[in-house]
Coordinates of N, CA and C in Angstrom, one line a residue:
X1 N 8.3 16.8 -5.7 CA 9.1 17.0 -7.0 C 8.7 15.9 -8.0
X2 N 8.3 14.6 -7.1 CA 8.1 13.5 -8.6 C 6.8 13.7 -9.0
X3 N 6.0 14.2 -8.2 CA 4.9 14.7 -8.7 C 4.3 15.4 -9.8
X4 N 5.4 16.8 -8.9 CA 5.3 17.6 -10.6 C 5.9 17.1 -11.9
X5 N 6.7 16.3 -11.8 CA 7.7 15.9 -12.5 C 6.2 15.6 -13.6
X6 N 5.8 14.7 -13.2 CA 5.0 13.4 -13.7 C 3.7 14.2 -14.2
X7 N 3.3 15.6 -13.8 CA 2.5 15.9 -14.3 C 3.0 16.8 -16.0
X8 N 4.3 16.6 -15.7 CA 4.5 17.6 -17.5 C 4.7 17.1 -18.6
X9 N 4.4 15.3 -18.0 CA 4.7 14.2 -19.4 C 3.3 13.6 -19.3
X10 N 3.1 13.2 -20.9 CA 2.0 12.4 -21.2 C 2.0 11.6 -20.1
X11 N 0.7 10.7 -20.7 CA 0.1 9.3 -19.6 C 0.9 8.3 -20.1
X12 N 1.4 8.4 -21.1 CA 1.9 6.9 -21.3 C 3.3 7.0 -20.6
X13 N 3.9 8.1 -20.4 CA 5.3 8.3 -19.8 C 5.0 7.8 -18.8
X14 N 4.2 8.6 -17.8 CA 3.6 8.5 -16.9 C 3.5 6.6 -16.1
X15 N 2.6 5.8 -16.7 CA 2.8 4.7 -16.8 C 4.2 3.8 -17.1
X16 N 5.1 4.1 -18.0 CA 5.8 3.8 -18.0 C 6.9 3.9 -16.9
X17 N 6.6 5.2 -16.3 CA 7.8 5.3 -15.3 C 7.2 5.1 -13.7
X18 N 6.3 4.6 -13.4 CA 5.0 3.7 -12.5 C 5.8 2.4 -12.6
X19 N 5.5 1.7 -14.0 CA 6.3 0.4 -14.3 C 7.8 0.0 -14.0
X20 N 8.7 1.5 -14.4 CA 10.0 1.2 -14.3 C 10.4 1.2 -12.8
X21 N 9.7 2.2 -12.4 CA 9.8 2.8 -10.9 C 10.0 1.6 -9.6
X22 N 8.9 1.2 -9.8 CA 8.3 -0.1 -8.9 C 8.9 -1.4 -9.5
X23 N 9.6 -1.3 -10.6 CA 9.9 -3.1 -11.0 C 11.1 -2.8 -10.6
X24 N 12.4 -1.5 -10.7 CA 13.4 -1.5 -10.3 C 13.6 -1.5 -8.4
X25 N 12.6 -1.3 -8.2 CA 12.4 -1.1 -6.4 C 12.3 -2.7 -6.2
X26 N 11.5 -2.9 -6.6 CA 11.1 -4.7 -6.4 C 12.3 -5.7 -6.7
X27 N 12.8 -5.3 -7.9 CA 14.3 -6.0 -8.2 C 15.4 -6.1 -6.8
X28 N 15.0 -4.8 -6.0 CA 16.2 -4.7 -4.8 C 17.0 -3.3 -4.7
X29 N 16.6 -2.6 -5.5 CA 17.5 -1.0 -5.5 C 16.3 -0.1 -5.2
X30 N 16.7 0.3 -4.0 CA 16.0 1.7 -2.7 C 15.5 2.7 -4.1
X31 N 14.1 2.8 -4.2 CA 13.7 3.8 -5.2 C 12.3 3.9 -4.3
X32 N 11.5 4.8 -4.5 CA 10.1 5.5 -3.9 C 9.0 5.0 -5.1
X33 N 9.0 3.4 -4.6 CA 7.8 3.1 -5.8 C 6.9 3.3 -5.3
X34 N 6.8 3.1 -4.1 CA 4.9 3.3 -3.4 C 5.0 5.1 -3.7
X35 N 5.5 6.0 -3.5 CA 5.2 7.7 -3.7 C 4.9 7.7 -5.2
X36 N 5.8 7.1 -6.3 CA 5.2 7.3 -7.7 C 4.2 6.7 -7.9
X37 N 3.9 5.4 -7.4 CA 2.0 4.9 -7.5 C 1.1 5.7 -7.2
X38 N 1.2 6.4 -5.9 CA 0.7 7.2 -5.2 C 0.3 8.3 -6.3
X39 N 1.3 9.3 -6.5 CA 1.5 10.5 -7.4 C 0.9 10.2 -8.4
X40 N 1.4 9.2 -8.9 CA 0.2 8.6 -10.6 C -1.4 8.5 -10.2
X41 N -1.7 8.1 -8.7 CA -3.0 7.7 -8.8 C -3.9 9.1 -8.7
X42 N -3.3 10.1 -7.8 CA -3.9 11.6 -7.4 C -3.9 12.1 -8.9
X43 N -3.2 11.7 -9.8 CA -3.1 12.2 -11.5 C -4.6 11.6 -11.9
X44 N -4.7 11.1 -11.5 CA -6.3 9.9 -12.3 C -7.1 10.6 -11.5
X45 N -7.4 11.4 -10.5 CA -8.8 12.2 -10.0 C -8.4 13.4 -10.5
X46 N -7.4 13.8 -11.6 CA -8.0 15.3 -12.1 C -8.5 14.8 -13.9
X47 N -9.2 14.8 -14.3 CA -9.8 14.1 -15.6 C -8.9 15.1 -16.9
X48 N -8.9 16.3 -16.6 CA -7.5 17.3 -17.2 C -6.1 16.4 -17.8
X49 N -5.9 16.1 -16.9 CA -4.7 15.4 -17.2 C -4.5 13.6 -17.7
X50 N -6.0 13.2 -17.8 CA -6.2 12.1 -19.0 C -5.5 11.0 -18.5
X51 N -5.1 10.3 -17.5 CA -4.3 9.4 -16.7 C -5.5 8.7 -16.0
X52 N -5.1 7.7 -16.5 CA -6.0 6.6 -15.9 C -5.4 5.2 -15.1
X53 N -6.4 5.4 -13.9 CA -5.9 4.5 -12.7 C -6.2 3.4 -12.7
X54 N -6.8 2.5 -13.6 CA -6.8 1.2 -14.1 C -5.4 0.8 -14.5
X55 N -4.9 2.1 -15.2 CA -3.7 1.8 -16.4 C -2.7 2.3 -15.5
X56 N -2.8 3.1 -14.4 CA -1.8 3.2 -13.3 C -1.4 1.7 -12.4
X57 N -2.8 0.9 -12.2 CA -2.4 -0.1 -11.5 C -1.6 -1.0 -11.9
X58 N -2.4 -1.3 -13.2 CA -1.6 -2.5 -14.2 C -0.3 -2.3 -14.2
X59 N 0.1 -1.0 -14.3 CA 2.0 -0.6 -14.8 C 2.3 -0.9 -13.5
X60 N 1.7 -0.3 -12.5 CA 2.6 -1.1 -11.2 C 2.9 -2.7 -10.5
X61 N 1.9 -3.1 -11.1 CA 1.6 -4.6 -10.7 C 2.7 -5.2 -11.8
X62 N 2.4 -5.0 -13.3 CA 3.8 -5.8 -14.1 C 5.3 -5.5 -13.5
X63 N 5.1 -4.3 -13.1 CA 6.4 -3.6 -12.5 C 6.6 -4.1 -11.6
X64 N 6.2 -4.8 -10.3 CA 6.3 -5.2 -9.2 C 6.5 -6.9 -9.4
X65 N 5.6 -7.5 -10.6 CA 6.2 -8.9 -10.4 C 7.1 -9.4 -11.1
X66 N 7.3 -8.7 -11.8 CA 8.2 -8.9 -13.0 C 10.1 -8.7 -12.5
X67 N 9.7 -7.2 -11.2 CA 10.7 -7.1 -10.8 C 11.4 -8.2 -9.5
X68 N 10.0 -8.2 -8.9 CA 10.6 -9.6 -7.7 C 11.0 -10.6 -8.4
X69 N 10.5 -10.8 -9.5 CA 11.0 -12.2 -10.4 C 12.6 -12.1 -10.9
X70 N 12.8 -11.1 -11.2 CA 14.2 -10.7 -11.2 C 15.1 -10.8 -10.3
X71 N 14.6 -10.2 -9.2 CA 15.3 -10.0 -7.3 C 15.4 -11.6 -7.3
X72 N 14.1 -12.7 -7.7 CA 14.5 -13.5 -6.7 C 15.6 -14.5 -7.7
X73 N 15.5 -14.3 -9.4 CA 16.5 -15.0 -9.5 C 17.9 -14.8 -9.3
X74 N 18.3 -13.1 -9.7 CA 19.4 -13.1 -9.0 C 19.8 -13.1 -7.6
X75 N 18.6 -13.5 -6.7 CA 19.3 -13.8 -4.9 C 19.5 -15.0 -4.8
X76 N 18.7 -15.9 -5.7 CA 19.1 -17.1 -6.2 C 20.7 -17.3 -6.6
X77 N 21.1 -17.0 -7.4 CA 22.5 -17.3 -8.3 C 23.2 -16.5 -7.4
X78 N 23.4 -15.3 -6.6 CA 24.5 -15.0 -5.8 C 24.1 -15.3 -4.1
X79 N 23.0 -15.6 -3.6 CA 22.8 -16.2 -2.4 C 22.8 -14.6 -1.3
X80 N 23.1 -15.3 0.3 CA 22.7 -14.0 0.9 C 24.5 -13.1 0.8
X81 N 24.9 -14.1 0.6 CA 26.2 -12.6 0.7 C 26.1 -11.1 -0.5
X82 N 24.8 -11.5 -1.6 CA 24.4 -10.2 -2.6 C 24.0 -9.1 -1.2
X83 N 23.1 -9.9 -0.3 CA 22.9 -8.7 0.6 C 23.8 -8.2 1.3
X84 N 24.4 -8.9 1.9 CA 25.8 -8.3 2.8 C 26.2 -7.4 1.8
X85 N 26.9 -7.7 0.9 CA 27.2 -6.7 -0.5 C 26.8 -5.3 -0.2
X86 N 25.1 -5.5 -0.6 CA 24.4 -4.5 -0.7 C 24.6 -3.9 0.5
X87 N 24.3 -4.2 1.6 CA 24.1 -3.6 3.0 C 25.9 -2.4 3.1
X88 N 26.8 -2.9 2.4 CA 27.7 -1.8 2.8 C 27.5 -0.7 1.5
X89 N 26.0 -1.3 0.6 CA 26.3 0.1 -0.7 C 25.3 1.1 0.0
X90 N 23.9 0.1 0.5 CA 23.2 1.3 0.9 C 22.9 0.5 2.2
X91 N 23.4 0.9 3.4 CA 23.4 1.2 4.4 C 22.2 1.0 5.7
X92 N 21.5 2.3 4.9 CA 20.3 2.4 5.4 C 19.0 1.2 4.5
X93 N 19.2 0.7 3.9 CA 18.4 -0.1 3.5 C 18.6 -1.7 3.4
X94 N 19.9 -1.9 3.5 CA 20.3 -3.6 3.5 C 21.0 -3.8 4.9
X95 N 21.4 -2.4 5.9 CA 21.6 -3.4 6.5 C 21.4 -4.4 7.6
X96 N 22.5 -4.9 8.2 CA 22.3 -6.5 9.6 C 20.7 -6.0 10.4
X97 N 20.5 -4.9 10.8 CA 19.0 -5.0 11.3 C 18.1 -5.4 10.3
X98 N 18.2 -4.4 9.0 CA 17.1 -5.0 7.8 C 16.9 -6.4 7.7
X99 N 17.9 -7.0 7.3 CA 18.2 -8.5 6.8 C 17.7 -9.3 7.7
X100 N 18.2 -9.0 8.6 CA 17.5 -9.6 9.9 C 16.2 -10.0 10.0
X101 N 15.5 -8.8 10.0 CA 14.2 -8.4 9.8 C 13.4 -9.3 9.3
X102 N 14.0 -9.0 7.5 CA 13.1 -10.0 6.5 C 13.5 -11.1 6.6
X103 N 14.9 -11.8 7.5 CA 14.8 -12.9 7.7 C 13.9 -13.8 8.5
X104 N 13.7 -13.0 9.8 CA 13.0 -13.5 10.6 C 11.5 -13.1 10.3
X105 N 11.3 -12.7 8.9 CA 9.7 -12.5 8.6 C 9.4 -14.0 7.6
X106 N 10.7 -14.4 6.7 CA 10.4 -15.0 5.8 C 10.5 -16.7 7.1
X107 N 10.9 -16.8 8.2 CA 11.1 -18.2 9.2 C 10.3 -18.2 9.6
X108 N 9.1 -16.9 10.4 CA 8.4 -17.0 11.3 C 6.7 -17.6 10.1
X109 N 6.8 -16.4 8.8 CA 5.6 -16.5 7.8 C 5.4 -17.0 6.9
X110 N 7.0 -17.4 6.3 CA 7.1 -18.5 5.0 C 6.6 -17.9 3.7
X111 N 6.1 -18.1 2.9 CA 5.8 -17.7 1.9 C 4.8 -16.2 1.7
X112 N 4.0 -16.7 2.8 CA 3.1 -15.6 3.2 C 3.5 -14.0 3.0
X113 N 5.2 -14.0 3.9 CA 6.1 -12.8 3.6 C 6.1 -12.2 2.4
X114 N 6.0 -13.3 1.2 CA 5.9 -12.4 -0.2 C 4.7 -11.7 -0.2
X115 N 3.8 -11.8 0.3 CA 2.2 -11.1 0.3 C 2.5 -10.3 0.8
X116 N 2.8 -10.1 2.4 CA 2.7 -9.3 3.6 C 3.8 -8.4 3.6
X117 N 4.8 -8.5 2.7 CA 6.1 -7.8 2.5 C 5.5 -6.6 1.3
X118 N 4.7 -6.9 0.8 CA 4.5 -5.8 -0.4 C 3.7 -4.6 0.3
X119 N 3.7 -4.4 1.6 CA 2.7 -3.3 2.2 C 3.8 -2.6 3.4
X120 N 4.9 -3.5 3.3 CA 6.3 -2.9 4.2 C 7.3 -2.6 3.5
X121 N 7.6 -1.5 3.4 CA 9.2 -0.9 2.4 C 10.3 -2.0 2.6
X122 N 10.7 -2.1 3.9 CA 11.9 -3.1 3.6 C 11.7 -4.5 2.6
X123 N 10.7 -5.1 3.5 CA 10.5 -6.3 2.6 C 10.2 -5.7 1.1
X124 N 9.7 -4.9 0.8 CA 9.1 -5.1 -0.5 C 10.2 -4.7 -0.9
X125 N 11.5 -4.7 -0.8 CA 12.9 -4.3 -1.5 C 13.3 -5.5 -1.1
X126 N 13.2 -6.1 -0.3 CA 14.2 -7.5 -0.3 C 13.4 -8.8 -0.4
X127 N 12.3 -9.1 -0.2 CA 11.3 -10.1 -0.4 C 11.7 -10.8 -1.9
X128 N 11.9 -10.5 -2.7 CA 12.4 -11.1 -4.1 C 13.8 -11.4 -4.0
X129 N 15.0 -10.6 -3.9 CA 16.1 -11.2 -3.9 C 16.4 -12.0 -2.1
X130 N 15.7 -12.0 -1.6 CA 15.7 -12.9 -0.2 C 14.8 -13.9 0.1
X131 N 14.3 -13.9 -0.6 CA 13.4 -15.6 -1.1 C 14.3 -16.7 -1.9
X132 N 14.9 -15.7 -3.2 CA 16.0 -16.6 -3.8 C 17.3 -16.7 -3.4
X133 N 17.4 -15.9 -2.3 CA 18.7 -16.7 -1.5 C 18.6 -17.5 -0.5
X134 N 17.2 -17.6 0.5 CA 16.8 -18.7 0.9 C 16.4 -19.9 0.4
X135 N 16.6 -20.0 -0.8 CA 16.2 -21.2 -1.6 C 14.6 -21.4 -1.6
X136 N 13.7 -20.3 -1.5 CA 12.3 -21.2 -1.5 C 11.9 -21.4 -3.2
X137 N 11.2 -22.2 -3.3 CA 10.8 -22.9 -4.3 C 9.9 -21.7 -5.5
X138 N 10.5 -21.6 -6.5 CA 9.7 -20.6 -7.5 C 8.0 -21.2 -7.7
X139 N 7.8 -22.0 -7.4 CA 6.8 -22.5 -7.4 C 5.2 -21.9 -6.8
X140 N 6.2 -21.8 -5.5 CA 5.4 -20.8 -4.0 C 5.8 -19.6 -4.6
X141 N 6.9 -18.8 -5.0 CA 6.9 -17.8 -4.9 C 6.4 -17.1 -5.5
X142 N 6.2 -17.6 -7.1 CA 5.2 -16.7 -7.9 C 4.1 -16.4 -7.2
X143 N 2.9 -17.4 -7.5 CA 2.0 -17.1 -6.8 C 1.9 -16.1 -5.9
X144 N 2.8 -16.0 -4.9 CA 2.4 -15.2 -3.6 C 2.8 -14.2 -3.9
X145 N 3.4 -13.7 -5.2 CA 4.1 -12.9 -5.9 C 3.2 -12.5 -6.7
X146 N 2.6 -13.1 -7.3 CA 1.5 -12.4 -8.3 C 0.0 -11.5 -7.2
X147 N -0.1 -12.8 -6.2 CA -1.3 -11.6 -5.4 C -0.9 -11.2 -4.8
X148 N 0.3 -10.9 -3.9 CA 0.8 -9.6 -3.1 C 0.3 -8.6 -4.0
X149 N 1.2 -8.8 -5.8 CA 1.4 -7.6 -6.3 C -0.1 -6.9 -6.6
X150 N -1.3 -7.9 -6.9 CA -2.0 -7.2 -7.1 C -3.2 -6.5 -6.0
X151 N -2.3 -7.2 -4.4 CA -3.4 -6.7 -3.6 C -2.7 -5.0 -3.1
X152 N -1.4 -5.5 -3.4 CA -1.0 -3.7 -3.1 C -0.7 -2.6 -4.4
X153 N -1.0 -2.8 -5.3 CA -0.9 -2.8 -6.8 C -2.5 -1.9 -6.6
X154 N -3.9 -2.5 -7.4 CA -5.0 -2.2 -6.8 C -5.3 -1.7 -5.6
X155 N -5.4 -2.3 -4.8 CA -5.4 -1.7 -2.9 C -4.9 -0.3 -2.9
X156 N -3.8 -0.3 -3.3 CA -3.4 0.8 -3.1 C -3.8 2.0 -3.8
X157 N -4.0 1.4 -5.3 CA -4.3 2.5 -6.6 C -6.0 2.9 -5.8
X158 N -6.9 2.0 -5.7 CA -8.5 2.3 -5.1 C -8.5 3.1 -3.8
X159 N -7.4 2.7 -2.7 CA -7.8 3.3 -2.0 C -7.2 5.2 -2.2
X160 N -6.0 5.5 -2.7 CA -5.5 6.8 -2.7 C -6.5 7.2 -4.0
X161 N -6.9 6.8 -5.1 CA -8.1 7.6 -5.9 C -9.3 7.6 -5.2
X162 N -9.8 7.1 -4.3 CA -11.3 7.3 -3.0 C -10.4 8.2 -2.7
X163 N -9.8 8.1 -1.8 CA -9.4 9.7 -1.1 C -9.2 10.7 -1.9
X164 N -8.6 10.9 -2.9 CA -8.1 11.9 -3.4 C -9.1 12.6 -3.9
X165 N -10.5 11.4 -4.9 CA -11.7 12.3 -4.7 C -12.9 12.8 -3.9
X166 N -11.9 12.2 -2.6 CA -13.2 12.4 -1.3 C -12.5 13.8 -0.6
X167 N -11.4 14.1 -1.1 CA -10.6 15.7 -0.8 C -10.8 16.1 -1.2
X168 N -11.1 16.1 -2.5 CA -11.9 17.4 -3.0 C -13.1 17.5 -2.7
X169 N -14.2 16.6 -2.3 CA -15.1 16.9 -2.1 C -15.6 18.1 -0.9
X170 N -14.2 17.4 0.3 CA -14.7 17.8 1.6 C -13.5 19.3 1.5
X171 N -13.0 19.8 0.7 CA -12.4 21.0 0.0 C -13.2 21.5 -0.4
X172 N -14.5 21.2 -0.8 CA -15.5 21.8 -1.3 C -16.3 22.3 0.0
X173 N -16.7 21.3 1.2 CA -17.6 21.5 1.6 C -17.3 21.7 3.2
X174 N -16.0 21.2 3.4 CA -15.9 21.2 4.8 C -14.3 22.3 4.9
X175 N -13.5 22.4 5.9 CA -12.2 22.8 5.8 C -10.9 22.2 5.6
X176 N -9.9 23.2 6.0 CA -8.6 22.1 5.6 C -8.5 21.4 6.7
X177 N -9.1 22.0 7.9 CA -8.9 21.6 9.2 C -9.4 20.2 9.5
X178 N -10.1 20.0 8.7 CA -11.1 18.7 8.8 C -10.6 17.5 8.0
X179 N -9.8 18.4 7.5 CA -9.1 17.2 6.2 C -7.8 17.1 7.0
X180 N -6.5 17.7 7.2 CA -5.6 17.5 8.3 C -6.0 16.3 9.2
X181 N -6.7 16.5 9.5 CA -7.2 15.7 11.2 C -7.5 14.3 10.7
X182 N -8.1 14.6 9.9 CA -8.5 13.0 8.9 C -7.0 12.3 8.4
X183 N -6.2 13.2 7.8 CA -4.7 12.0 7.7 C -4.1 12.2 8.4
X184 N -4.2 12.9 9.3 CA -3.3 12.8 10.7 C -3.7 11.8 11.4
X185 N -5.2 11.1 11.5 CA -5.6 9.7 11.5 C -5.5 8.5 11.1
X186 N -5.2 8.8 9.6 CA -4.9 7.8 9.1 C -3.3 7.6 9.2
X187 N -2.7 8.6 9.2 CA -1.1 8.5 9.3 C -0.7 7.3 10.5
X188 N -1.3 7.9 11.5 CA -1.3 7.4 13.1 C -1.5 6.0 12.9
X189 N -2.5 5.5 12.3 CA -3.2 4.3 12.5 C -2.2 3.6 11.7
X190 N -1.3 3.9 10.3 CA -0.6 3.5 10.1 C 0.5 3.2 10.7
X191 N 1.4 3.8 11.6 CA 2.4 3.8 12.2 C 2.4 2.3 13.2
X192 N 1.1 2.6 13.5 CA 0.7 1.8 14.8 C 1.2 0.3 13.8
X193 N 0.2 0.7 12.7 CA 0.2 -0.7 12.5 C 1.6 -1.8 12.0
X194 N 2.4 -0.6 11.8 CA 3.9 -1.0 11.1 C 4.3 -1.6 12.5
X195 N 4.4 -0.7 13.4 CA 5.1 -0.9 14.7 C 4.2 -2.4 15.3
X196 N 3.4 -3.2 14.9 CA 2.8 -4.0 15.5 C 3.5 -5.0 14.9
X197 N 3.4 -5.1 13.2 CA 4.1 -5.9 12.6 C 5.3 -6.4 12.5
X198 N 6.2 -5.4 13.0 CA 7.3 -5.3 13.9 C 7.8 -5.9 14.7
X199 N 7.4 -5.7 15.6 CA 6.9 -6.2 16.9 C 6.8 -7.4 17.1
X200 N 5.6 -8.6 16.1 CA 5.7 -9.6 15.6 C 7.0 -10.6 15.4
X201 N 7.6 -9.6 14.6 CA 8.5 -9.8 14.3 C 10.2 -10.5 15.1
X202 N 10.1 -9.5 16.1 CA 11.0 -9.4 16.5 C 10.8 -10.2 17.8
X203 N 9.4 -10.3 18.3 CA 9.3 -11.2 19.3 C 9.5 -12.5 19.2
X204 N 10.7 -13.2 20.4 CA 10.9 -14.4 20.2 C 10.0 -15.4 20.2
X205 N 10.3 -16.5 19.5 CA 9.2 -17.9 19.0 C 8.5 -18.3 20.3
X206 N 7.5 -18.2 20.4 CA 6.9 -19.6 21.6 C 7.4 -20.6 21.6
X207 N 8.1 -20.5 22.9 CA 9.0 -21.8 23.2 C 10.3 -22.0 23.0
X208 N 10.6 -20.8 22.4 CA 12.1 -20.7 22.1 C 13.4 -20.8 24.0
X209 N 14.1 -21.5 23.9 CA 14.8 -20.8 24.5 C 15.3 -19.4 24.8
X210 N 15.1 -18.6 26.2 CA 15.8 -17.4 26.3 C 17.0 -17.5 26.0
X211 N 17.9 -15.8 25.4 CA 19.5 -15.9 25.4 C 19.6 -15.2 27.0

């Protein structure tokens, strides 16, 4: 649906709601910024429709640091009970597992989390306002804030325009069957890889006392 949506408005709409999409997601409110990057970038391999994925990336990258900059000052000024807050508005996205989560991502990785968080849905919703409730230093966090955004910003925008024109190609030349099997590969490989980082995650410290 956001798809089509996005195909019946100019490019600059387009962009603009790329920017809004992803800075309001990054701020801390559950929105589908990675599916409208996505949608915008498949817009840039049909030349018809005049959308360009240079100008797709940019709107999501300002949109993404501009909005963690936001998240982390107000996690800053209201600390972690904004999340507790949040966790009884939306449920499935703030709550005691989530928090958890990005807690034990930001103790175990440190700053790092602002990078590593922008390629994981939860963190990239809470990594800004849960940096500034852990007090880390604006100092660290830009930075890691500025290249997260542009490695999943770009990263993302290069790699879904390669595919999207390597689908049509093999639409041209090979079957659907062959295309299926190919993201049902990549799907898989993704999963794995969430579920590893996970995993990481959740496994206790070396050396930690057992409970």
């Amino acid at each position: 649906m956001i798809a089509e949506w996005l195909q019946t408005v100019p490019p600059l709409a387009v962009y603009l709601t790329v920017l809004g999409v992803v800075g309001i997601e990054s701020f801390g409110i559950p929105l589908p910024g990675e599916v409208v990057l996505i949608s915008a970038t498949l817009m840039a391999t049909r030349p018809e429709l005049a959308v360009s994925a240079v100008w797709v990336a940019l709107a999501a990258l300002l949109g993404a640091v501009v909005g963690d900059s936001i998240g982390f000052a107000v996690g800053r000024r209201y600390g972690i009970t904004l999340l507790h807050a949040a966790g009884r508005r939306f449920p499935r996205h703030f709550g005691p597992a989530h928090v958890d989560l990005a807690e034990r991502a930001f103790a175990r990785w440190g700053v790092a989390t602002v990078i590593v968080g922008r390629f994981i849905a939860i963190l990239r919703i809470l990594a800004g306002p849960l940096a500034g409730a852990l007090r880390m230093p604006y100092r660290k966090f830009m930075p890691a804030n500025l290249v997260g955004g542009v490695l999943w910003t770009f990263g993302t925008t290069a790699a879904v325009y390669a595919l999207g024109v390597a689908a049509e190609t093999w639409l041209r030349r090979c079957s659907w069957v062959a295309l299926a099997v190919a993201v049902v590969v990549g799907l898989v490989v993704g999963v794995l890889v969430k579920k590893r980082v996970i995993g990481l995650l959740t496994r206790p410290e070396e050396g930690a006392p057992a409970s």
